PDB file of C-alpha atoms in Angstrom:
ATOM      1  CA  MET A  29      38.652  -3.200   6.947  1.00 41.00           C
ATOM      2  CA  ALA A  30      42.411  -3.669   7.035  1.00 41.00           C
ATOM      3  CA  GLU A  31      44.203  -2.293   3.984  1.00 56.00           C
ATOM      4  CA  ASN A  32      45.861  -5.621   3.277  1.00 84.00           C
ATOM      5  CA  TRP A  33      44.669  -8.601   5.300  1.00 89.00           C
ATOM      6  CA  GLN A  34      47.632 -10.600   3.937  1.00 84.00           C
ATOM      7  CA  THR A  35      50.073  -8.585   6.057  1.00 86.00           C
ATOM      8  CA  ASP A  36      48.068  -9.384   9.208  1.00 90.00           C
ATOM      9  CA  ARG A  37      46.435 -12.730   8.568  1.00 93.00           C
ATOM     10  CA  ILE A  38      45.664 -13.610  12.182  1.00 94.00           C
ATOM     11  CA  GLY A  39      44.658 -10.102  13.260  1.00 93.00           C
ATOM     12  CA  SER A  40      42.372  -9.768  10.249  1.00 93.00           C
ATOM     13  CA  ALA A  41      40.836 -13.170  11.074  1.00 95.00           C
ATOM     14  CA  LEU A  42      40.257 -12.071  14.669  1.00 95.00           C
ATOM     15  CA  ARG A  43      38.553  -8.902  13.324  1.00 95.00           C
ATOM     16  CA  ASP A  44      36.476 -10.968  10.860  1.00 95.00           C
ATOM     17  CA  GLU A  45      38.226  -9.247   7.936  1.00 95.00           C
ATOM     18  CA  ASN A  46      40.168 -12.154   6.444  1.00 95.00           C
ATOM     19  CA  PRO A  47      38.271 -13.376   3.359  1.00 95.00           C
ATOM     20  CA  THR A  48      40.042 -16.755   3.331  1.00 96.00           C
ATOM     21  CA  VAL A  49      38.622 -17.905   6.683  1.00 97.00           C
ATOM     22  CA  LEU A  50      36.528 -21.044   6.358  1.00 98.00           C
ATOM     23  CA  ARG A  51      35.770 -21.617  10.035  1.00 97.00           C
ATOM     24  CA  ARG A  52      36.837 -20.536  13.511  1.00 97.00           C
ATOM     25  CA  LEU A  53      38.129 -23.610  15.327  1.00 98.00           C
ATOM     26  CA  ASP A  54      39.113 -24.190  18.965  1.00 97.00           C
ATOM     27  CA  ALA A  55      42.687 -22.873  18.753  1.00 97.00           C
ATOM     28  CA  GLY A  56      42.791 -21.185  15.381  1.00 97.00           C
ATOM     29  CA  PHE A  57      41.271 -20.395  12.031  1.00 98.00           C
ATOM     30  CA  ALA A  58      40.865 -22.781   9.124  1.00 98.00           C
ATOM     31  CA  VAL A  59      41.617 -20.798   5.962  1.00 98.00           C
ATOM     32  CA  ILE A  60      41.792 -21.727   2.314  1.00 98.00           C
ATOM     33  CA  GLY A  61      45.150 -21.013   0.700  1.00 97.00           C
ATOM     34  CA  ASP A  62      45.819 -17.949  -1.451  1.00 94.00           C
ATOM     35  CA  VAL A  63      47.052 -20.264  -4.186  1.00 96.00           C
ATOM     36  CA  GLN A  64      45.247 -23.353  -5.410  1.00 98.00           C
ATOM     37  CA  PHE A  65      47.599 -25.150  -7.805  1.00 97.00           C
ATOM     38  CA  LEU A  66      46.735 -28.128  -5.629  1.00 98.00           C
ATOM     39  CA  PRO A  67      42.986 -27.545  -5.154  1.00 98.00           C
ATOM     40  CA  GLY A  68      41.988 -27.652  -1.521  1.00 98.00           C
ATOM     41  CA  TYR A  69      45.267 -26.306  -0.110  1.00 98.00           C
ATOM     42  CA  SER A  70      44.386 -24.909   3.289  1.00 98.00           C
ATOM     43  CA  VAL A  71      46.141 -23.492   6.331  1.00 98.00           C
ATOM     44  CA  LEU A  72      45.412 -23.541  10.042  1.00 98.00           C
ATOM     45  CA  LEU A  73      46.348 -20.213  11.639  1.00 97.00           C
ATOM     46  CA  ALA A  74      46.880 -20.090  15.402  1.00 96.00           C
ATOM     47  CA  ASP A  75      44.482 -17.592  16.963  1.00 96.00           C
ATOM     48  CA  ASP A  76      47.242 -15.682  18.773  1.00 95.00           C
ATOM     49  CA  PRO A  77      49.548 -13.649  16.502  1.00 93.00           C
ATOM     50  CA  THR A  78      52.298 -13.581  19.144  1.00 94.00           C
ATOM     51  CA  VAL A  79      52.713 -17.375  19.095  1.00 95.00           C
ATOM     52  CA  GLU A  80      55.635 -18.254  16.823  1.00 94.00           C
ATOM     53  CA  ARG A  81      55.997 -21.987  17.326  1.00 94.00           C
ATOM     54  CA  LEU A  82      54.000 -24.914  18.629  1.00 96.00           C
ATOM     55  CA  SER A  83      56.162 -25.125  21.748  1.00 95.00           C
ATOM     56  CA  ASP A  84      55.129 -21.552  22.694  1.00 95.00           C
ATOM     57  CA  LEU A  85      51.656 -22.834  23.538  1.00 96.00           C
ATOM     58  CA  PRO A  86      50.747 -24.338  26.902  1.00 96.00           C
ATOM     59  CA  LYS A  87      50.102 -28.091  26.624  1.00 97.00           C
ATOM     60  CA  GLY A  88      46.299 -27.808  26.464  1.00 97.00           C
ATOM     61  CA  ARG A  89      46.352 -25.169  23.709  1.00 97.00           C
ATOM     62  CA  ARG A  90      49.023 -27.147  21.856  1.00 97.00           C
ATOM     63  CA  GLN A  91      46.786 -30.209  21.895  1.00 98.00           C
ATOM     64  CA  ALA A  92      43.817 -28.098  20.743  1.00 98.00           C
ATOM     65  CA  PHE A  93      45.873 -26.705  17.833  1.00 98.00           C
ATOM     66  CA  LEU A  94      46.983 -30.190  16.789  1.00 98.00           C
ATOM     67  CA  SER A  95      43.393 -31.431  17.044  1.00 98.00           C
ATOM     68  CA  ASP A  96      42.265 -28.525  14.836  1.00 98.00           C
ATOM     69  CA  MET A  97      45.023 -29.430  12.360  1.00 98.00           C
ATOM     70  CA  ASP A  98      43.757 -33.011  12.320  1.00 98.00           C
ATOM     71  CA  ASP A  99      40.169 -31.844  11.710  1.00 98.00           C
ATOM     72  CA  LEU A 100      41.192 -29.504   8.889  1.00 98.00           C
ATOM     73  CA  GLY A 101      43.321 -32.238   7.317  1.00 98.00           C
ATOM     74  CA  GLU A 102      40.447 -34.704   7.417  1.00 98.00           C
ATOM     75  CA  ALA A 103      37.981 -32.116   6.067  1.00 98.00           C
ATOM     76  CA  VAL A 104      40.292 -31.354   3.130  1.00 98.00           C
ATOM     77  CA  GLU A 105      40.752 -35.082   2.528  1.00 98.00           C
ATOM     78  CA  ARG A 106      37.017 -35.759   2.503  1.00 98.00           C
ATOM     79  CA  ALA A 107      36.274 -32.738   0.294  1.00 98.00           C
ATOM     80  CA  CYS A 108      39.005 -33.538  -2.221  1.00 98.00           C
ATOM     81  CA  ARG A 109      38.048 -37.209  -2.355  1.00 97.00           C
ATOM     82  CA  ARG A 110      34.456 -36.173  -3.062  1.00 96.00           C
ATOM     83  CA  LEU A 111      35.414 -33.627  -5.765  1.00 96.00           C
ATOM     84  CA  ASP A 112      38.329 -35.311  -7.547  1.00 97.00           C
ATOM     85  CA  PRO A 113      38.679 -39.069  -8.149  1.00 97.00           C
ATOM     86  CA  ALA A 114      42.440 -38.548  -8.615  1.00 98.00           C
ATOM     87  CA  PHE A 115      42.846 -37.494  -4.974  1.00 98.00           C
ATOM     88  CA  ARG A 116      45.702 -39.438  -3.293  1.00 97.00           C
ATOM     89  CA  ARG A 117      46.347 -38.139   0.202  1.00 97.00           C
ATOM     90  CA  VAL A 118      46.865 -35.096   2.437  1.00 98.00           C
ATOM     91  CA  ASN A 119      50.222 -33.871   3.701  1.00 97.00           C
ATOM     92  CA  LEU A 120      50.336 -31.882   6.963  1.00 97.00           C
ATOM     93  CA  GLU A 121      53.235 -29.543   7.729  1.00 96.00           C
ATOM     94  CA  ILE A 122      54.185 -27.088  10.446  1.00 96.00           C
ATOM     95  CA  LEU A 123      57.155 -25.177   9.066  1.00 90.00           C
ATOM     96  CA  GLY A 124      57.416 -21.506  10.032  1.00 80.00           C
ATOM     97  CA  ASN A 125      60.531 -20.693   8.034  1.00 81.00           C
ATOM     98  CA  THR A 126      58.935 -17.771   6.185  1.00 84.00           C
ATOM     99  CA  ASP A 127      56.083 -16.529   8.377  1.00 87.00           C
ATOM    100  CA  ALA A 128      56.958 -16.121  12.049  1.00 87.00           C
ATOM    101  CA  PHE A 129      53.553 -17.120  13.405  1.00 94.00           C
ATOM    102  CA  LEU A 130      52.250 -20.585  14.183  1.00 96.00           C
ATOM    103  CA  HIS A 131      50.432 -22.131  11.238  1.00 96.00           C
ATOM    104  CA  ALA A 132      50.026 -25.556   9.671  1.00 97.00           C
ATOM    105  CA  HIS A 133      49.818 -26.305   5.947  1.00 97.00           C
ATOM    106  CA  VAL A 134      47.319 -28.875   4.643  1.00 98.00           C
ATOM    107  CA  TRP A 135      48.297 -30.019   1.143  1.00 98.00           C
ATOM    108  CA  PRO A 136      46.068 -32.341  -0.866  1.00 98.00           C
ATOM    109  CA  ARG A 137      47.973 -34.488  -3.344  1.00 98.00           C
ATOM    110  CA  PHE A 138      46.652 -35.938  -6.607  1.00 98.00           C
ATOM    111  CA  ASP A 139      47.495 -38.614  -9.179  1.00 97.00           C
ATOM    112  CA  TRP A 140      47.414 -35.983 -11.945  1.00 98.00           C
ATOM    113  CA  GLU A 141      50.426 -34.125 -10.533  1.00 97.00           C
ATOM    114  CA  PRO A 142      53.569 -34.178 -12.700  1.00 97.00           C
ATOM    115  CA  ALA A 143      55.405 -37.502 -12.306  1.00 96.00           C
ATOM    116  CA  ASP A 144      58.596 -35.758 -11.163  1.00 95.00           C
ATOM    117  CA  LEU A 145      56.721 -33.932  -8.365  1.00 96.00           C
ATOM    118  CA  VAL A 146      53.934 -36.227  -7.196  1.00 94.00           C
ATOM    119  CA  SER A 147      56.134 -37.984  -4.644  1.00 93.00           C
ATOM    120  CA  LYS A 148      58.150 -34.888  -3.664  1.00 95.00           C
ATOM    121  CA  PRO A 149      57.440 -32.068  -1.192  1.00 95.00           C
ATOM    122  CA  VAL A 150      55.131 -29.367  -2.517  1.00 95.00           C
ATOM    123  CA  TRP A 151      57.878 -26.810  -1.996  1.00 94.00           C
ATOM    124  CA  LEU A 152      59.692 -28.252  -5.033  1.00 95.00           C
ATOM    125  CA  TYR A 153      56.953 -27.043  -7.385  1.00 96.00           C
ATOM    126  CA  PRO A 154      58.129 -24.209  -9.663  1.00 95.00           C
ATOM    127  CA  HIS A 155      58.319 -20.832  -7.946  1.00 92.00           C
ATOM    128  CA  GLY A 156      55.910 -19.405 -10.511  1.00 93.00           C
ATOM    129  CA  ASN A 157      53.067 -21.583  -9.222  1.00 93.00           C
ATOM    130  CA  TRP A 158      52.962 -19.453  -6.085  1.00 92.00           C
ATOM    131  CA  HIS A 159      52.406 -16.248  -8.070  1.00 92.00           C
ATOM    132  CA  ASP A 160      50.598 -17.359 -11.233  1.00 93.00           C
ATOM    133  CA  ASN A 161      47.150 -15.753 -11.498  1.00 94.00           C
ATOM    134  CA  ARG A 162      45.804 -19.019 -12.924  1.00 94.00           C
ATOM    135  CA  PHE A 163      46.184 -20.510  -9.456  1.00 96.00           C
ATOM    136  CA  ALA A 164      45.038 -17.516  -7.397  1.00 94.00           C
ATOM    137  CA  LEU A 165      42.141 -18.082  -5.024  1.00 96.00           C
ATOM    138  CA  GLY A 166      38.950 -16.746  -6.569  1.00 94.00           C
ATOM    139  CA  PRO A 167      35.238 -17.309  -7.139  1.00 95.00           C
ATOM    140  CA  GLN A 168      36.034 -20.458  -9.130  1.00 95.00           C
ATOM    141  CA  HIS A 169      36.953 -22.021  -5.772  1.00 96.00           C
ATOM    142  CA  ASP A 170      33.635 -21.257  -4.044  1.00 96.00           C
ATOM    143  CA  ALA A 171      32.339 -24.838  -4.361  1.00 96.00           C
ATOM    144  CA  LEU A 172      35.617 -26.176  -2.965  1.00 97.00           C
ATOM    145  CA  ARG A 173      35.481 -23.716  -0.062  1.00 97.00           C
ATOM    146  CA  GLU A 174      31.900 -24.736   0.680  1.00 97.00           C
ATOM    147  CA  THR A 175      32.715 -28.452   0.552  1.00 97.00           C
ATOM    148  CA  ILE A 176      35.668 -28.120   2.947  1.00 98.00           C
ATOM    149  CA  SER A 177      33.515 -25.998   5.282  1.00 98.00           C
ATOM    150  CA  GLU A 178      30.716 -28.586   5.205  1.00 97.00           C
ATOM    151  CA  GLU A 179      33.182 -31.339   6.059  1.00 97.00           C
ATOM    152  CA  LEU A 180      34.586 -29.288   8.948  1.00 98.00           C
ATOM    153  CA  ASP A 181      31.068 -28.816  10.275  1.00 97.00           C
ATOM    154  CA  ARG A 182      30.373 -32.583  10.040  1.00 96.00           C
ATOM    155  CA  LEU A 183      33.580 -33.413  11.906  1.00 95.00           C
ATOM    156  CA  ARG A 184      32.871 -30.932  14.671  1.00 87.00           C
ATOM    157  CA  LEU A 185      29.294 -31.945  15.490  1.00 82.00           C
TER     158      LEU A 185
END
């Protein structure tokens, strides 16, 4: 197994060594986020580590990636709605400013978020949220992982 799957997220997913993978999709991997300060945060990783941006993909693969992003977004929405009555919506983002490989963020949003942040981009949350062990992905998220995976399976029948 790779020493640190986090330094090679796509390669480790291709080798079946990435523990965050929920499902293999048509053009990528649905993974649950390393941090869960917004429970259900997930990411779609393109299945080619050399692809840096959406426009690097041929049209058919680009459409497949966007379709996978749509499926993951809907699966997170359904799972979060089922598990938390304060669920509001899902935000989808393709950024790429930090990691130079194609990926899409799926952020669930909730009514219980702080009033000064609930209507703002997730990136305005305090920096500590990204590194606080209270929010680290762990066994306490197994039911959430399973629910998102079940919803992905339902959508892809």
